[in-house]
Tab-separated table of C-alpha atoms and ligand atoms in Angstrom:
chain	number	residue	atom	x	y	z
A	8	MET	CA	-70.151	300.268	26.708
A	9	SER	CA	-67.758	299.944	23.830
A	10	SER	CA	-64.829	302.227	23.297
A	11	LYS	CA	-66.459	303.411	20.106
A	12	ASP	CA	-69.383	304.738	22.114
A	13	TRP	CA	-67.028	306.752	24.202
A	14	ILE	CA	-65.491	308.378	21.209
A	15	GLU	CA	-68.763	309.301	19.607
A	16	LYS	CA	-70.568	310.610	22.643
A	17	ASP	CA	-70.007	314.021	24.118
A	18	PHE	CA	-70.779	313.429	27.774
A	19	TYR	CA	-69.960	317.009	28.675
A	20	SER	CA	-72.616	318.458	26.438
A	21	VAL	CA	-75.100	315.800	27.586
A	22	LEU	CA	-74.703	317.139	31.113
A	23	GLY	CA	-74.394	320.724	29.941
A	24	VAL	CA	-71.077	321.333	31.659
A	25	ASN	CA	-67.781	322.422	30.215
A	26	LYS	CA	-64.662	320.297	30.043
A	27	SER	CA	-63.069	321.909	33.059
A	28	ALA	CA	-66.092	321.342	35.309
A	29	SER	CA	-65.272	320.048	38.783
A	30	THR	CA	-66.598	316.712	39.991
A	31	ASP	CA	-68.989	318.643	42.220
A	32	ASP	CA	-70.324	320.657	39.285
A	33	ILE	CA	-70.814	317.465	37.332
A	34	LYS	CA	-72.687	315.849	40.191
A	35	LYS	CA	-74.887	318.903	40.601
A	36	ALA	CA	-75.666	319.065	36.899
A	37	TYR	CA	-76.454	315.371	36.885
A	38	ARG	CA	-78.770	315.532	39.901
A	39	LYS	CA	-80.694	318.447	38.439
A	40	LEU	CA	-81.164	316.740	35.069
A	41	ALA	CA	-81.931	313.367	36.617
A	42	ARG	CA	-84.698	314.976	38.676
A	43	GLU	CA	-86.170	316.727	35.660
A	44	LEU	CA	-85.977	313.735	33.361
A	45	HIS	CA	-86.862	311.010	35.832
A	46	PRO	CA	-89.375	308.544	34.314
A	47	ASP	CA	-91.650	308.988	37.344
A	48	ARG	CA	-92.065	312.627	36.427
A	49	ASN	CA	-92.346	312.001	32.689
A	50	PRO	CA	-94.553	308.971	32.273
A	51	GLY	CA	-94.710	307.762	28.686
A	52	ASN	CA	-92.276	310.389	27.444
A	53	ARG	CA	-89.772	308.476	25.309
A	54	ASP	CA	-87.593	311.468	24.695
A	55	ALA	CA	-87.215	312.117	28.415
A	56	GLU	CA	-86.490	308.455	28.960
A	57	GLU	CA	-83.714	308.455	26.359
A	58	ARG	CA	-82.228	311.615	27.783
A	59	PHE	CA	-82.461	310.195	31.293
A	60	LYS	CA	-80.439	307.198	30.154
A	61	ALA	CA	-77.906	309.388	28.367
A	62	VAL	CA	-77.507	311.600	31.409
A	63	SER	CA	-76.960	308.586	33.671
A	64	GLU	CA	-74.377	307.199	31.307
A	65	ALA	CA	-72.539	310.504	31.092
A	66	ASN	CA	-72.549	310.860	34.861
A	67	ASP	CA	-71.268	307.336	35.273
A	68	VAL	CA	-68.154	308.215	33.313
A	69	LEU	CA	-67.561	311.834	34.284
A	70	SER	CA	-68.148	311.430	38.013
A	71	ASP	CA	-65.463	308.765	38.225
A	72	PRO	CA	-62.090	310.528	37.980
A	73	ARG	CA	-60.371	307.505	36.522
A	74	LYS	CA	-62.985	306.868	33.851
A	75	ARG	CA	-63.149	310.569	33.131
A	76	ALA	CA	-59.401	310.754	32.551
A	77	GLU	CA	-59.569	307.795	30.190
A	78	TYR	CA	-62.496	309.302	28.380
A	79	ASP	CA	-60.792	312.673	28.006
A	80	GLU	CA	-57.666	311.056	26.729
A	81	MET	CA	-59.529	308.960	24.235
A	82	ARG	CA	-61.547	311.884	22.975
A	83	GLN	CA	-58.378	313.838	22.560
A	84	LEU	CA	-56.687	311.060	20.640
A	85	PHE	CA	-59.564	310.124	18.410
A	86	GLY	CA	-62.474	312.415	18.979
A	87	SER	CA	-62.057	314.632	15.983
A	88	GLY	CA	-59.535	312.745	13.919
A	89	ALA	CA	-59.762	310.894	10.670
A	90	PHE	CA	-60.605	307.666	12.454
A	91	ARG	CA	-63.867	309.070	13.602
A	92	ARG	CA	-64.856	310.318	10.188
A	93	SER	CA	-63.988	307.049	8.599
A	94	THR	CA	-66.278	305.191	10.942
A	95	ARG	CA	-69.098	307.259	9.532
A	96	GLY	CA	-69.593	306.001	6.049
A	97	ALA	CA	-66.222	305.785	4.436
A	98	PRO	CA	-66.719	304.568	0.878
A	99	THR	CA	-65.365	301.148	1.657
A	100	GLY	CA	-67.868	300.680	4.417
A	101	GLY	CA	-65.900	301.834	7.385
A	102	PHE	CA	-64.449	299.529	9.962
A	103	ASP	CA	-65.106	298.413	13.439
A	104	MET	CA	-63.089	299.985	16.212
A	105	SER	CA	-62.483	296.525	17.551
A	106	ASP	CA	-60.739	295.623	14.314
A	107	LEU	CA	-58.595	298.633	14.667
A	108	PHE	CA	-57.565	298.174	18.234
A	109	GLY	CA	-57.991	294.498	18.795
A	110	ASP	CA	-56.010	293.526	15.737
A	111	GLY	CA	-54.867	296.352	13.641
A	112	THR	CA	-52.545	298.281	15.824
A	113	ALA	CA	-50.881	295.509	17.717
A	114	THR	CA	-47.279	294.787	16.977
A	115	ALA	CA	-46.241	291.485	15.494
A	116	GLY	CA	-45.387	290.313	18.988
A	117	ASP	CA	-48.882	290.660	20.334
A	118	ARG	CA	-51.019	290.945	17.257
A	119	ARG	CA	-54.624	289.941	17.132
A	120	PHE	CA	-55.273	289.480	20.781
A	121	GLY	CA	-58.284	290.409	22.743
A	122	GLY	CA	-61.620	291.837	21.867
A	123	ALA	CA	-62.941	295.306	21.763
A	124	GLY	CA	-62.689	295.939	25.499
A	125	PHE	CA	-61.663	299.281	26.734
A	126	SER	CA	-58.586	298.018	28.501
A	127	ASP	CA	-57.600	296.326	25.271
A	128	LEU	CA	-57.808	299.602	23.540
A	129	PHE	CA	-55.560	301.309	26.005
A	130	GLY	CA	-53.320	298.339	26.274
A	131	SER	CA	-52.703	298.656	22.581
A	132	ILE	CA	-52.282	302.360	22.492
A	133	PHE	CA	-49.997	302.674	25.430
A	134	SER	CA	-48.020	299.566	24.760
A	135	GLY	CA	-46.790	301.400	21.703
A	136	GLY	CA	-48.611	299.117	19.337
A	137	ASN	CA	-49.978	302.011	17.373
A	138	ARG	CA	-47.471	302.569	14.640
A	139	SER	CA	-47.887	306.274	14.394
A	140	SER	CA	-47.533	306.883	18.105
A	141	ARG	CA	-45.067	304.232	19.200
A	142	ARG	CA	-43.831	305.181	22.626
A	143	PRO	CA	-40.997	303.531	24.432
A	144	GLY	CA	-42.648	304.162	27.805
A	145	MET	CA	-43.680	301.706	30.453
A	146	THR	CA	-47.106	300.136	30.263
A	147	ARG	CA	-49.324	299.223	33.124
A	148	GLY	CA	-50.634	295.674	32.844
A	149	ARG	CA	-54.284	295.098	32.110
A	150	ASP	CA	-56.877	294.682	34.816
A	151	VAL	CA	-58.277	291.194	35.006
A	152	GLU	CA	-61.702	289.974	36.107
A	153	ALA	CA	-62.328	286.678	37.820
A	154	GLU	CA	-65.122	285.019	39.741
A	155	VAL	CA	-64.900	282.778	42.788
A	156	THR	CA	-67.526	280.837	44.697
A	157	LEU	CA	-66.974	280.600	48.440
A	158	ASP	CA	-68.480	278.539	51.193
A	159	PHE	CA	-70.475	280.618	53.617
A	160	GLY	CA	-67.955	280.212	56.421
A	161	ASP	CA	-65.008	281.120	54.179
A	162	ALA	CA	-66.765	284.293	53.103
A	163	VAL	CA	-67.359	285.246	56.721
A	164	ARG	CA	-63.905	284.414	58.035
A	165	GLY	CA	-61.841	285.219	54.960
A	166	VAL	CA	-59.839	282.647	53.067
A	167	THR	CA	-56.620	282.196	51.154
A	168	MET	CA	-57.229	280.263	47.989
A	169	PRO	CA	-55.667	279.421	44.647
A	170	ILE	CA	-57.223	280.971	41.576
A	171	THR	CA	-56.556	280.156	37.952
A	172	LEU	CA	-56.779	282.909	35.385
A	173	ARG	CA	-56.967	282.479	31.671
A	174	ALA	CA	-55.482	285.250	29.621
A	175	PRO	CA	-54.225	285.736	26.099
A	176	GLY	CA	-50.497	285.232	25.681
A	177	VAL	CA	-47.952	285.072	22.893
A	178	CYS	CA	-47.761	281.771	21.014
A	179	ASP	CA	-44.515	280.028	21.903
A	180	THR	CA	-44.315	278.151	18.602
A	181	CYS	CA	-44.168	281.189	16.331
A	182	HIS	CA	-43.307	283.785	18.996
A	183	GLY	CA	-46.361	285.725	17.976
A	184	SER	CA	-45.650	286.140	14.284
A	185	GLY	CA	-48.461	283.765	13.328
A	186	ALA	CA	-46.240	282.189	10.678
A	187	LYS	CA	-45.342	278.496	10.528
A	188	PRO	CA	-41.872	277.919	12.021
A	189	GLY	CA	-39.264	278.279	9.293
A	190	THR	CA	-41.385	280.791	7.389
A	191	SER	CA	-41.845	284.490	7.984
A	192	PRO	CA	-44.666	286.901	7.472
A	193	ARG	CA	-44.134	288.982	4.342
A	194	THR	CA	-44.816	292.640	3.766
A	195	CYS	CA	-48.425	293.290	2.836
A	196	PRO	CA	-48.597	294.051	-0.913
A	197	VAL	CA	-51.618	296.316	-0.514
A	198	CYS	CA	-50.314	298.780	2.047
A	199	HIS	CA	-46.623	298.055	1.541
A	200	GLY	CA	-46.200	297.455	5.229
A	201	SER	CA	-47.663	300.664	6.555
A	202	GLY	CA	-50.872	298.999	7.747
A	203	LEU	CA	-52.865	301.937	6.425
A	204	VAL	CA	-54.484	302.702	3.106
A	205	THR	CA	-55.431	306.198	2.029
A	206	ASN	CA	-58.574	306.997	0.105
A	207	ASN	CA	-58.814	310.341	-1.616
A	208	GLN	CA	-62.357	311.512	-1.431
A	209	GLY	CA	-62.941	315.057	-2.596
A	210	ALA	CA	-61.318	317.452	-0.195
A	211	PHE	CA	-60.616	314.765	2.355
A	212	SER	CA	-57.859	312.287	2.454
A	213	LEU	CA	-58.909	309.446	4.711
A	214	SER	CA	-56.628	306.832	6.108
A	215	GLU	CA	-57.949	303.596	7.430
A	216	PRO	CA	-56.384	300.309	8.421
A	217	CYS	CA	-55.490	298.090	5.517
A	218	ARG	CA	-58.144	295.434	5.140
A	219	ASN	CA	-55.807	292.989	3.469
A	220	CYS	CA	-53.595	292.683	6.561
A	221	GLN	CA	-55.971	294.113	9.191
A	222	GLY	CA	-53.521	296.940	9.673
A	223	VAL	CA	-50.638	294.745	10.752
A	224	GLY	CA	-48.526	295.522	7.682
A	225	THR	CA	-47.584	291.919	7.064
A	226	VAL	CA	-49.401	288.855	5.822
A	227	VAL	CA	-48.842	285.219	6.754
A	228	ASP	CA	-48.822	282.664	3.933
A	229	GLN	CA	-48.249	279.509	5.957
A	230	LYS	CA	-50.004	279.703	9.276
A	231	CYS	CA	-48.500	278.541	12.532
A	232	PRO	CA	-50.180	275.210	13.372
A	233	GLU	CA	-50.291	276.026	17.073
A	234	CYS	CA	-52.155	279.327	16.970
A	235	HIS	CA	-53.603	279.050	13.426
A	236	GLY	CA	-51.951	282.276	12.424
A	237	THR	CA	-53.282	284.455	15.185
A	238	GLY	CA	-49.967	284.647	17.024
A	239	GLY	CA	-51.763	284.234	20.322
A	240	VAL	CA	-52.787	281.422	22.591
A	241	THR	CA	-54.720	281.278	25.826
A	242	LYS	CA	-52.427	280.883	28.780
A	243	THR	CA	-53.396	279.976	32.293
A	244	ARG	CA	-51.872	281.483	35.385
A	245	THR	CA	-52.457	280.199	38.879
A	246	MET	CA	-51.893	282.314	41.948
A	247	THR	CA	-52.938	282.436	45.554
A	248	ILE	CA	-55.243	285.221	46.603
A	249	ARG	CA	-56.458	286.367	49.989
A	250	ILE	CA	-60.184	287.047	50.280
A	251	PRO	CA	-60.818	289.350	53.252
A	252	ALA	CA	-63.219	288.349	56.019
A	253	GLY	CA	-66.821	289.461	55.686
A	254	VAL	CA	-67.233	289.538	51.904
A	255	ALA	CA	-70.798	289.215	50.678
A	256	ASP	CA	-72.400	287.536	47.695
A	257	GLY	CA	-72.254	289.768	44.632
A	258	GLN	CA	-69.436	291.920	45.977
A	259	ARG	CA	-66.531	292.765	43.704
A	260	ILE	CA	-63.181	293.109	45.406
A	261	ARG	CA	-60.028	294.586	43.979
A	262	ILE	CA	-56.726	292.905	44.580
A	263	ALA	CA	-54.065	295.414	43.629
A	264	GLY	CA	-51.201	294.314	41.466
A	265	ARG	CA	-52.511	290.839	40.622
A	266	GLY	CA	-53.709	291.605	37.102
A	267	GLU	CA	-51.593	291.120	34.032
A	268	PRO	CA	-47.926	292.042	34.307
A	269	GLY	CA	-46.859	295.408	32.930
A	270	GLU	CA	-44.592	295.845	29.961
A	271	ARG	CA	-41.176	297.408	29.920
A	272	GLY	CA	-41.101	297.686	33.685
A	273	GLY	CA	-44.607	299.079	34.002
A	274	PRO	CA	-46.705	298.180	37.040
A	275	PRO	CA	-49.058	295.213	36.902
A	276	GLY	CA	-52.799	295.705	36.514
A	277	ASP	CA	-55.313	294.883	39.217
A	278	LEU	CA	-57.376	291.782	39.696
A	279	TYR	CA	-61.100	292.228	40.266
A	280	VAL	CA	-62.779	289.258	41.869
A	281	LEU	CA	-66.540	288.836	41.784
A	282	ILE	CA	-67.611	286.980	44.898
A	283	LYS	CA	-70.321	284.339	44.939
A	284	VAL	CA	-71.252	282.820	48.291
A	285	ARG	CA	-72.965	279.469	48.742
A	286	ASP	CA	-75.878	279.359	51.154
A	287	ASP	CA	-75.312	277.772	54.542
A	288	ALA	CA	-77.614	275.045	55.845
A	289	LEU	CA	-78.025	276.866	59.187
A	290	PHE	CA	-76.930	280.439	59.039
A	291	GLY	CA	-78.250	283.325	57.048
A	292	ARG	CA	-76.915	286.824	56.771
A	293	TYR	CA	-78.444	290.221	57.355
A	294	GLY	CA	-75.871	292.929	56.705
A	295	ASP	CA	-73.068	292.179	59.126
A	296	ASP	CA	-75.270	290.087	61.383
A	297	LEU	CA	-75.615	286.344	61.175
A	298	THR	CA	-79.104	284.945	61.472
A	299	LEU	CA	-80.159	281.605	62.915
A	300	ALA	CA	-83.629	280.119	63.418
A	301	VAL	CA	-84.055	277.867	66.476
A	302	PRO	CA	-87.148	275.718	67.073
A	303	ILE	CA	-88.353	275.627	70.713
A	304	THR	CA	-91.327	273.924	72.349
A	305	PHE	CA	-94.353	275.722	73.731
A	306	ALA	CA	-93.254	274.693	77.215
A	307	GLU	CA	-89.790	276.206	76.681
A	308	ALA	CA	-91.347	279.412	75.399
A	309	VAL	CA	-93.495	279.601	78.515
A	310	THR	CA	-90.995	278.677	81.199
A	311	GLY	CA	-87.833	279.935	79.510
A	312	VAL	CA	-84.847	277.843	78.488
A	313	ASP	CA	-81.087	278.026	78.175
A	314	LEU	CA	-80.330	277.227	74.546
A	315	ARG	CA	-76.951	276.083	73.345
A	316	VAL	CA	-76.559	277.335	69.779
A	317	PRO	CA	-73.715	277.007	67.284
A	318	THR	CA	-71.804	280.027	66.075
A	319	LEU	CA	-69.198	280.216	63.332
A	320	ASP	CA	-66.542	279.522	65.964
A	321	GLY	CA	-67.752	277.226	68.694
A	322	SER	CA	-71.053	277.633	70.508
A	323	VAL	CA	-72.764	279.962	72.949
A	324	THR	CA	-75.483	279.484	75.536
A	325	LEU	CA	-78.388	281.813	75.141
A	326	ARG	CA	-81.069	282.542	77.748
A	327	VAL	CA	-84.593	282.519	76.330
A	328	PRO	CA	-86.602	284.351	79.021
A	329	PRO	CA	-89.927	282.956	80.292
A	330	GLY	CA	-92.891	284.091	78.214
A	331	THR	CA	-90.980	284.526	74.958
A	332	PRO	CA	-93.385	284.636	71.999
A	333	SER	CA	-92.729	282.724	68.815
A	334	GLY	CA	-90.806	284.756	66.252
A	335	ARG	CA	-88.906	286.872	68.801
A	336	THR	CA	-85.297	287.576	67.849
A	337	LEU	CA	-82.583	287.505	70.481
A	338	ARG	CA	-79.222	289.133	69.914
A	339	VAL	CA	-75.872	287.574	70.773
A	340	ARG	CA	-73.325	290.382	70.543
A	341	GLY	CA	-70.071	289.946	68.682
A	342	LYS	CA	-70.831	286.586	67.059
A	343	GLY	CA	-71.582	287.881	63.587
A	344	ILE	CA	-69.571	288.957	60.569
A	345	ILE	CA	-66.166	290.605	60.921
A	346	ARG	CA	-66.338	294.067	59.373
A	347	ARG	CA	-63.640	295.861	57.485
A	348	ASP	CA	-62.792	297.937	60.558
A	349	LYS	CA	-62.357	294.711	62.556
A	350	THR	CA	-65.494	295.249	64.614
A	351	VAL	CA	-67.893	292.327	64.580
A	352	GLY	CA	-71.616	292.060	63.887
A	353	ASP	CA	-74.065	290.084	66.019
A	354	LEU	CA	-75.758	286.723	65.889
A	355	LEU	CA	-79.537	287.116	65.642
A	356	VAL	CA	-81.359	284.078	66.972
A	357	THR	CA	-85.041	283.864	66.096
A	358	VAL	CA	-87.045	281.382	68.169
A	359	ASP	CA	-89.756	279.445	66.442
A	360	VAL	CA	-92.347	277.741	68.660
A	361	VAL	CA	-93.093	274.338	67.217
A	362	VAL	CA	-96.680	273.102	67.411
A	363	PRO	CA	-96.742	269.295	67.609
A	364	LYS	CA	-99.079	267.514	65.218
A	365	ASP	CA	-99.308	264.247	67.116
A	366	LEU	CA	-99.461	263.827	70.866
A	367	THR	CA	-99.246	260.715	73.032
A	368	PRO	CA	-102.387	260.088	75.097
A	369	GLU	CA	-100.483	261.161	78.226
A	370	ALA	CA	-99.365	264.394	76.643
A	371	ARG	CA	-102.872	265.088	75.355
A	372	LYS	CA	-104.319	264.504	78.819
A	373	ALA	CA	-101.751	266.805	80.406
A	374	LEU	CA	-102.485	269.457	77.835
A	375	GLU	CA	-106.213	269.230	78.449
A	376	GLU	CA	-105.564	269.658	82.151
A	377	PHE	CA	-103.359	272.623	81.394
A	378	ALA	CA	-106.088	274.156	79.229
A	379	ALA	CA	-108.709	273.658	81.912
A	380	SER	CA	-106.626	275.413	84.541
A	381	SER	CA	-105.267	278.306	82.476
A	382	PRO	CA	-106.962	281.580	81.529
A	383	PRO	CA	-108.619	281.767	78.110
A	384	ALA	CA	-106.895	283.468	75.188
A	385	PRO	CA	-107.389	287.271	75.270
A	386	ARG	CA	-110.135	287.474	72.688
A	387	GLN	CA	-112.449	289.864	74.572
A	388	GLN	CA	-112.322	292.507	71.868
A	389	LEU	CA	-113.294	290.047	69.177
A	390	GLU	CA	-116.078	288.681	71.291
A	391	SER	CA	-117.565	292.049	72.117
A	392	ARG	CA	-117.679	292.772	68.395
A	393	LEU	CA	-119.296	289.406	67.743
A	394	ASN	CA	-122.003	290.184	70.299
A	395	HIS	CA	-122.952	293.318	68.388
A	396	VAL	CA	-123.348	291.628	65.068
B	20	ZN	ZN1	-48.195	280.444	16.658
B	21	ZN	ZN1	-51.798	295.737	4.393
């Protein structure tokens, strides 16, 4: 969801709660509406479907205290201000919030970085980039997302690994000004350096970022050859991270303090790592249990067998009792995945009776003798039915 969405949507009224509603009240309101509007109860009703989506979206933000605080703050800053009006049909065609925050409000030192992401928005606002609300305060660094692919065993046991992050940084050649070394940006002739232009439109006086300089207040005549005038370059940062034991494919883990550094002594952001796990040739995973399929012969299934099976650390011997049917799963305690609370899941061994396709003449003869001397398969029920047909 873009930051612009957040400004334009009133999640409180969508859920029918007031701004001071507790998290519990919000959850209750959401559950009630979600039940009423659920597509299963309103088949083919587009209006209900749209409202269902809107209610889910509102709940997603308001039920998360951190997102809710960000949302509230953003609504307070922009919700009813001139910015919002100007996005709705200003005579010059309005502007994109991403222009405003991604480019327009950044200082010369960090101008024109990033996209329209929410963290970008707040990074800009709270780093003091916004001219009209420049604050000297500390800034928390941005959160960073990364993805790693782990071998199965590493995911189970945990691993320490290097990770390389790419992030926007200030161009070293021009120190972020975007101007060719030896030249300087000059004051924008349109907005005279303010970064804003004012349109008088009837009773309203609307300010919007200057389109000549994208709200920066300066223009660059000779662009820096390194960054082509943007002032920014992509920088890589390598660090070592510790992936805890037992992570699963698709899990997202947070590593506190390993995001981008803060500014002016502010704390660093967090690193979020999306985990991908490669399949293992032998082992599978079921929750916190490891799974393993082991082929056995018919004779072993009948008479029982001691099986030596691999685990993730060493091997264990497992007793398959006489008369074990194919497909039975045997549990080896404590040889599975290490959980967060340090307890350990189990190893689930499923035996699979293999039926040979080719037999030696001796084996065939022995099998025929076996068949002749063993009771028939228990098909009495089927046969009694057949006799009545
Ligand atoms: Zn440069
Ligand atoms: Zn300008």
